PDB file of C-alpha atoms in Angstrom:
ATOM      1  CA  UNK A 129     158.691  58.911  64.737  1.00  0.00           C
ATOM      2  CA  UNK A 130     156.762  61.329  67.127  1.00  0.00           C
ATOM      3  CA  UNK A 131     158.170  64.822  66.898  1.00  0.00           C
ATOM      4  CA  UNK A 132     157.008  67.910  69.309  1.00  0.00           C
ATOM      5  CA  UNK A 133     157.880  71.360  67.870  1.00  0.00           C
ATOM      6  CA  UNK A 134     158.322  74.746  69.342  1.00  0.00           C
ATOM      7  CA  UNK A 135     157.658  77.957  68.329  1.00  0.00           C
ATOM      8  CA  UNK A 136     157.550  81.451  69.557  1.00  0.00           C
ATOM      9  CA  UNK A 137     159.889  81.885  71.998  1.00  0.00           C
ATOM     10  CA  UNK A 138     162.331  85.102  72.223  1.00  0.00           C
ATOM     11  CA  UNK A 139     163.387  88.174  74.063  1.00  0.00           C
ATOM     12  CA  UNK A 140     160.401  90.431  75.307  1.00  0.00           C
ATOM     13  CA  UNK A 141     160.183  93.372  78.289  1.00  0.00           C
ATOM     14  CA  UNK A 142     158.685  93.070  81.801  1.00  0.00           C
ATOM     15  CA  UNK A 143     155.254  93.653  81.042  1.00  0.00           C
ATOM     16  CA  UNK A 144     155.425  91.894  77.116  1.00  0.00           C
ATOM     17  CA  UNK A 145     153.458  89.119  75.465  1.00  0.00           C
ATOM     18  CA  UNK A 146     154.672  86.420  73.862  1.00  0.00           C
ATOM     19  CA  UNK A 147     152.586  83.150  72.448  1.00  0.00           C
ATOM     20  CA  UNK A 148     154.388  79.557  72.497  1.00  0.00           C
ATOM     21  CA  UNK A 149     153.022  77.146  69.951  1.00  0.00           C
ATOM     22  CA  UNK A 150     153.827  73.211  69.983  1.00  0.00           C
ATOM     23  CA  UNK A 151     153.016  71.349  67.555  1.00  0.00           C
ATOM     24  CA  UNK A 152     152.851  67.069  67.365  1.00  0.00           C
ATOM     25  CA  UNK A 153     154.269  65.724  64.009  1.00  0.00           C
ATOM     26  CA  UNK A 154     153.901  61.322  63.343  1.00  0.00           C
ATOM     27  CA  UNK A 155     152.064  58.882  62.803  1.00  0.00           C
ATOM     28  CA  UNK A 156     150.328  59.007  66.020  1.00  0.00           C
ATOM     29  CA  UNK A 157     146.362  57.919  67.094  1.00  0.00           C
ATOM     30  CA  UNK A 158     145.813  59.792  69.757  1.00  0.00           C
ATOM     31  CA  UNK A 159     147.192  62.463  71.943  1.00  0.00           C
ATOM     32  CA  UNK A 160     146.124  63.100  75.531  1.00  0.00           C
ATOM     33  CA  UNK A 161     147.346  65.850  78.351  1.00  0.00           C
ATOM     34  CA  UNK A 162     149.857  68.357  77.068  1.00  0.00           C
ATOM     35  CA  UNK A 163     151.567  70.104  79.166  1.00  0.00           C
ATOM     36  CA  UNK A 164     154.183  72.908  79.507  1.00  0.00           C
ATOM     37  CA  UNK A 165     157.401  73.018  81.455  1.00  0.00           C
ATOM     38  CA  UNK A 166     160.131  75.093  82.142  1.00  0.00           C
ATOM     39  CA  UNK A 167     163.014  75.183  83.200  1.00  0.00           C
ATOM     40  CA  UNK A 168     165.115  77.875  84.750  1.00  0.00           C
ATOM     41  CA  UNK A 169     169.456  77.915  84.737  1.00  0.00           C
ATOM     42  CA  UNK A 170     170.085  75.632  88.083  1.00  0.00           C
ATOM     43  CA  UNK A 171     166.547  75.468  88.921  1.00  0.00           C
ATOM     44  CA  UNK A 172     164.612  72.138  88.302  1.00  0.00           C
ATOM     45  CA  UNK A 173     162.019  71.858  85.642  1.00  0.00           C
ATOM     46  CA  UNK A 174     158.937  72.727  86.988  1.00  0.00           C
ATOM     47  CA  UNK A 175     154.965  72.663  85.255  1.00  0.00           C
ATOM     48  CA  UNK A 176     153.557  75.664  84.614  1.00  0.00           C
ATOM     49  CA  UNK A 177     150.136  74.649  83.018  1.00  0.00           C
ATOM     50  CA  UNK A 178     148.537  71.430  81.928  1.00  0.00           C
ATOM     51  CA  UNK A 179     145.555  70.835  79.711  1.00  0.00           C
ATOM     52  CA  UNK A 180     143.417  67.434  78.474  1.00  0.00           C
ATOM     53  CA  UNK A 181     141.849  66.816  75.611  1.00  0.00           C
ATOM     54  CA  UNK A 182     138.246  68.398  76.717  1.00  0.00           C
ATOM     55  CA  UNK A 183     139.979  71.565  77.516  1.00  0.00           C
ATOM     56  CA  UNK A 184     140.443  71.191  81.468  1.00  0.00           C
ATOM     57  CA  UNK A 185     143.492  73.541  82.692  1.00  0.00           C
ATOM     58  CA  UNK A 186     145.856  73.321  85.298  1.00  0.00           C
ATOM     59  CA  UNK A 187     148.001  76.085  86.165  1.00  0.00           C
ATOM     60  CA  UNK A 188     151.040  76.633  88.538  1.00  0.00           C
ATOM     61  CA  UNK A 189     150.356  79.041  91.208  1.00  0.00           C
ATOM     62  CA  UNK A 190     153.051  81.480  89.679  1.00  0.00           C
ATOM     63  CA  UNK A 191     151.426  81.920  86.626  1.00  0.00           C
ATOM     64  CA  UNK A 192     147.810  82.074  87.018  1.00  0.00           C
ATOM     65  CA  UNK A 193     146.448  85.096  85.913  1.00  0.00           C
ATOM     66  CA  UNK A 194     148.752  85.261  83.375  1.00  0.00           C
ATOM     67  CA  UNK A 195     149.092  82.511  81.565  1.00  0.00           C
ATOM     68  CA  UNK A 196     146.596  80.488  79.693  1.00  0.00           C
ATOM     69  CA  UNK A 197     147.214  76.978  78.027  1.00  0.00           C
ATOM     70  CA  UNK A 198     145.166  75.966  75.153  1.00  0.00           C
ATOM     71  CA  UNK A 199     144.723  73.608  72.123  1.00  0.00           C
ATOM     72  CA  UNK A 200     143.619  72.915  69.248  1.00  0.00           C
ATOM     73  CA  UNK A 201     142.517  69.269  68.578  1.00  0.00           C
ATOM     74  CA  UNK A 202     142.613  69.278  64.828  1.00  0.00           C
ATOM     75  CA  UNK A 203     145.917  70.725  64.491  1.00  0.00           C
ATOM     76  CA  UNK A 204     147.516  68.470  67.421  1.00  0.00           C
ATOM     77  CA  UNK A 205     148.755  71.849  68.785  1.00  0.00           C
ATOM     78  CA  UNK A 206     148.645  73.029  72.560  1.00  0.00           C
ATOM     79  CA  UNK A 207     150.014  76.952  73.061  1.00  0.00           C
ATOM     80  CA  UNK A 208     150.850  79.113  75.968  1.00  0.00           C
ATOM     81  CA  UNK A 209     149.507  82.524  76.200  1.00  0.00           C
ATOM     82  CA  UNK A 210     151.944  84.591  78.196  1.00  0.00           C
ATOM     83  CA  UNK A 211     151.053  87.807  79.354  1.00  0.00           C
ATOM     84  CA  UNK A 212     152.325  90.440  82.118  1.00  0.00           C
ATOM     85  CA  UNK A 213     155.695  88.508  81.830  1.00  0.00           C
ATOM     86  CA  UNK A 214     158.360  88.902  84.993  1.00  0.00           C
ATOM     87  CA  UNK A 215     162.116  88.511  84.543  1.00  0.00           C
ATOM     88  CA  UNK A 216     161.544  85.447  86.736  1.00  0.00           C
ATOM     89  CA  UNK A 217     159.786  83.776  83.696  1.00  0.00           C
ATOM     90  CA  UNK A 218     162.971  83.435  82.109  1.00  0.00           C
ATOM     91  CA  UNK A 219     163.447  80.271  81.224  1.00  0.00           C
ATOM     92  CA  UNK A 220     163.863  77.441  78.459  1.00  0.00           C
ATOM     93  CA  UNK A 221     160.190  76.102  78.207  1.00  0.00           C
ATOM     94  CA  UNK A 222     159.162  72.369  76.868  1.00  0.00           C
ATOM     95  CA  UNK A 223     155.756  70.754  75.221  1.00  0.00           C
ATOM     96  CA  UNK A 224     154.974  67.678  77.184  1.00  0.00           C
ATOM     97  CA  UNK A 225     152.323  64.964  75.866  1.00  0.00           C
ATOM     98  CA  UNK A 226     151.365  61.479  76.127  1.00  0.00           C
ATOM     99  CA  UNK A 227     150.582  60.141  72.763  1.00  0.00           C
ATOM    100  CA  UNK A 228     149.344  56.883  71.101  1.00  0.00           C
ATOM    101  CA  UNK A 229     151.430  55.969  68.056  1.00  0.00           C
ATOM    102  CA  UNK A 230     149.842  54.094  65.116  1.00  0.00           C
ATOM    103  CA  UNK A 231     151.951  51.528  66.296  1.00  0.00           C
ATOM    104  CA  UNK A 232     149.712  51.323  69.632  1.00  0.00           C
ATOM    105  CA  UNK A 233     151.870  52.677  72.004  1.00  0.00           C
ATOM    106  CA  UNK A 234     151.949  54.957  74.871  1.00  0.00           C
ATOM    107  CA  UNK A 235     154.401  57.487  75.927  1.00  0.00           C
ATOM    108  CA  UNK A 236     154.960  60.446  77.133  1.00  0.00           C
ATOM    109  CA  UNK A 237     157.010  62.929  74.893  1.00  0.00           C
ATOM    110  CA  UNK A 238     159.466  66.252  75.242  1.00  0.00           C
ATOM    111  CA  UNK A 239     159.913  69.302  72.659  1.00  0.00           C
ATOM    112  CA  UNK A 240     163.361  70.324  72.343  1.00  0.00           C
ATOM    113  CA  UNK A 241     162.448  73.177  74.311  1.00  0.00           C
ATOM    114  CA  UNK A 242     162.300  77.032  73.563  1.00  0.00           C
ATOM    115  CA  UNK A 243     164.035  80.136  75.097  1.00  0.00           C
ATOM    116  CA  UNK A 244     161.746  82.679  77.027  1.00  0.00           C
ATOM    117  CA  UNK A 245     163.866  85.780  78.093  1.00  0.00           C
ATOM    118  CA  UNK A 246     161.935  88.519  79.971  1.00  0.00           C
ATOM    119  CA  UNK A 247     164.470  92.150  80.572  1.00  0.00           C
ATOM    120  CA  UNK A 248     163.888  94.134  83.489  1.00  0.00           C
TER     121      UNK A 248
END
């Protein structure tokens, strides 16, 4: 079973830091674009930043600047650098990535999803 764990979410100030670590657990063969989403209360999950396995990025338009997406290949981790954070970053963010099990097949899987909270 595929597993995508979260890390590094919490409480920080306007103007804080905080680093979000996901990593892939399983029996998998392969793992192409990760991705993170969030999701604000009665907003609809949007992406915030994408990145494939050669290290291209894609960023939403609110973030860019301040956020950078990376990965390490090895580890079959992607993170999310968060800097200059806004109270509108608040929100419950989720690992996305299409994987290969060693059983062949594709899919695309979801994190459970950790809790950003930026204070004014």
């Amino acid at each position: 079973q595929v597993q995508l764990v979260e890390s590094g979410g919490g409480l920080v100030q306007a103007g804080g830091s905080l680093r979000l670590s996901c990593a892939v657990s399983g029996r998998i063969r392969s793992i192409n674009t990760m991705a993170w989403y969030r999701q604000a209360p009665g907003k609809q999950r949007e992406l915030v930043a994408s990145i494939t396995p050669g290290g291209s990025t894609n960023y939403a338009d609110s973030v860019k600047g301040r956020f950078t997406i990376s990965r390490d290949n090895a580890k079959n981790t992607v993170y999310l650098q968060m800097n200059s954070l806004k109270p509108e970053d608040t929100a419950v963010y989720y690992c996305n990535a299409a994987i290969k099990t060693q059983a062949g097949w594709w899919n695309n899987y979801w994190g459970q999803g950790t809790q950003v909270t930026v204070s004014s």
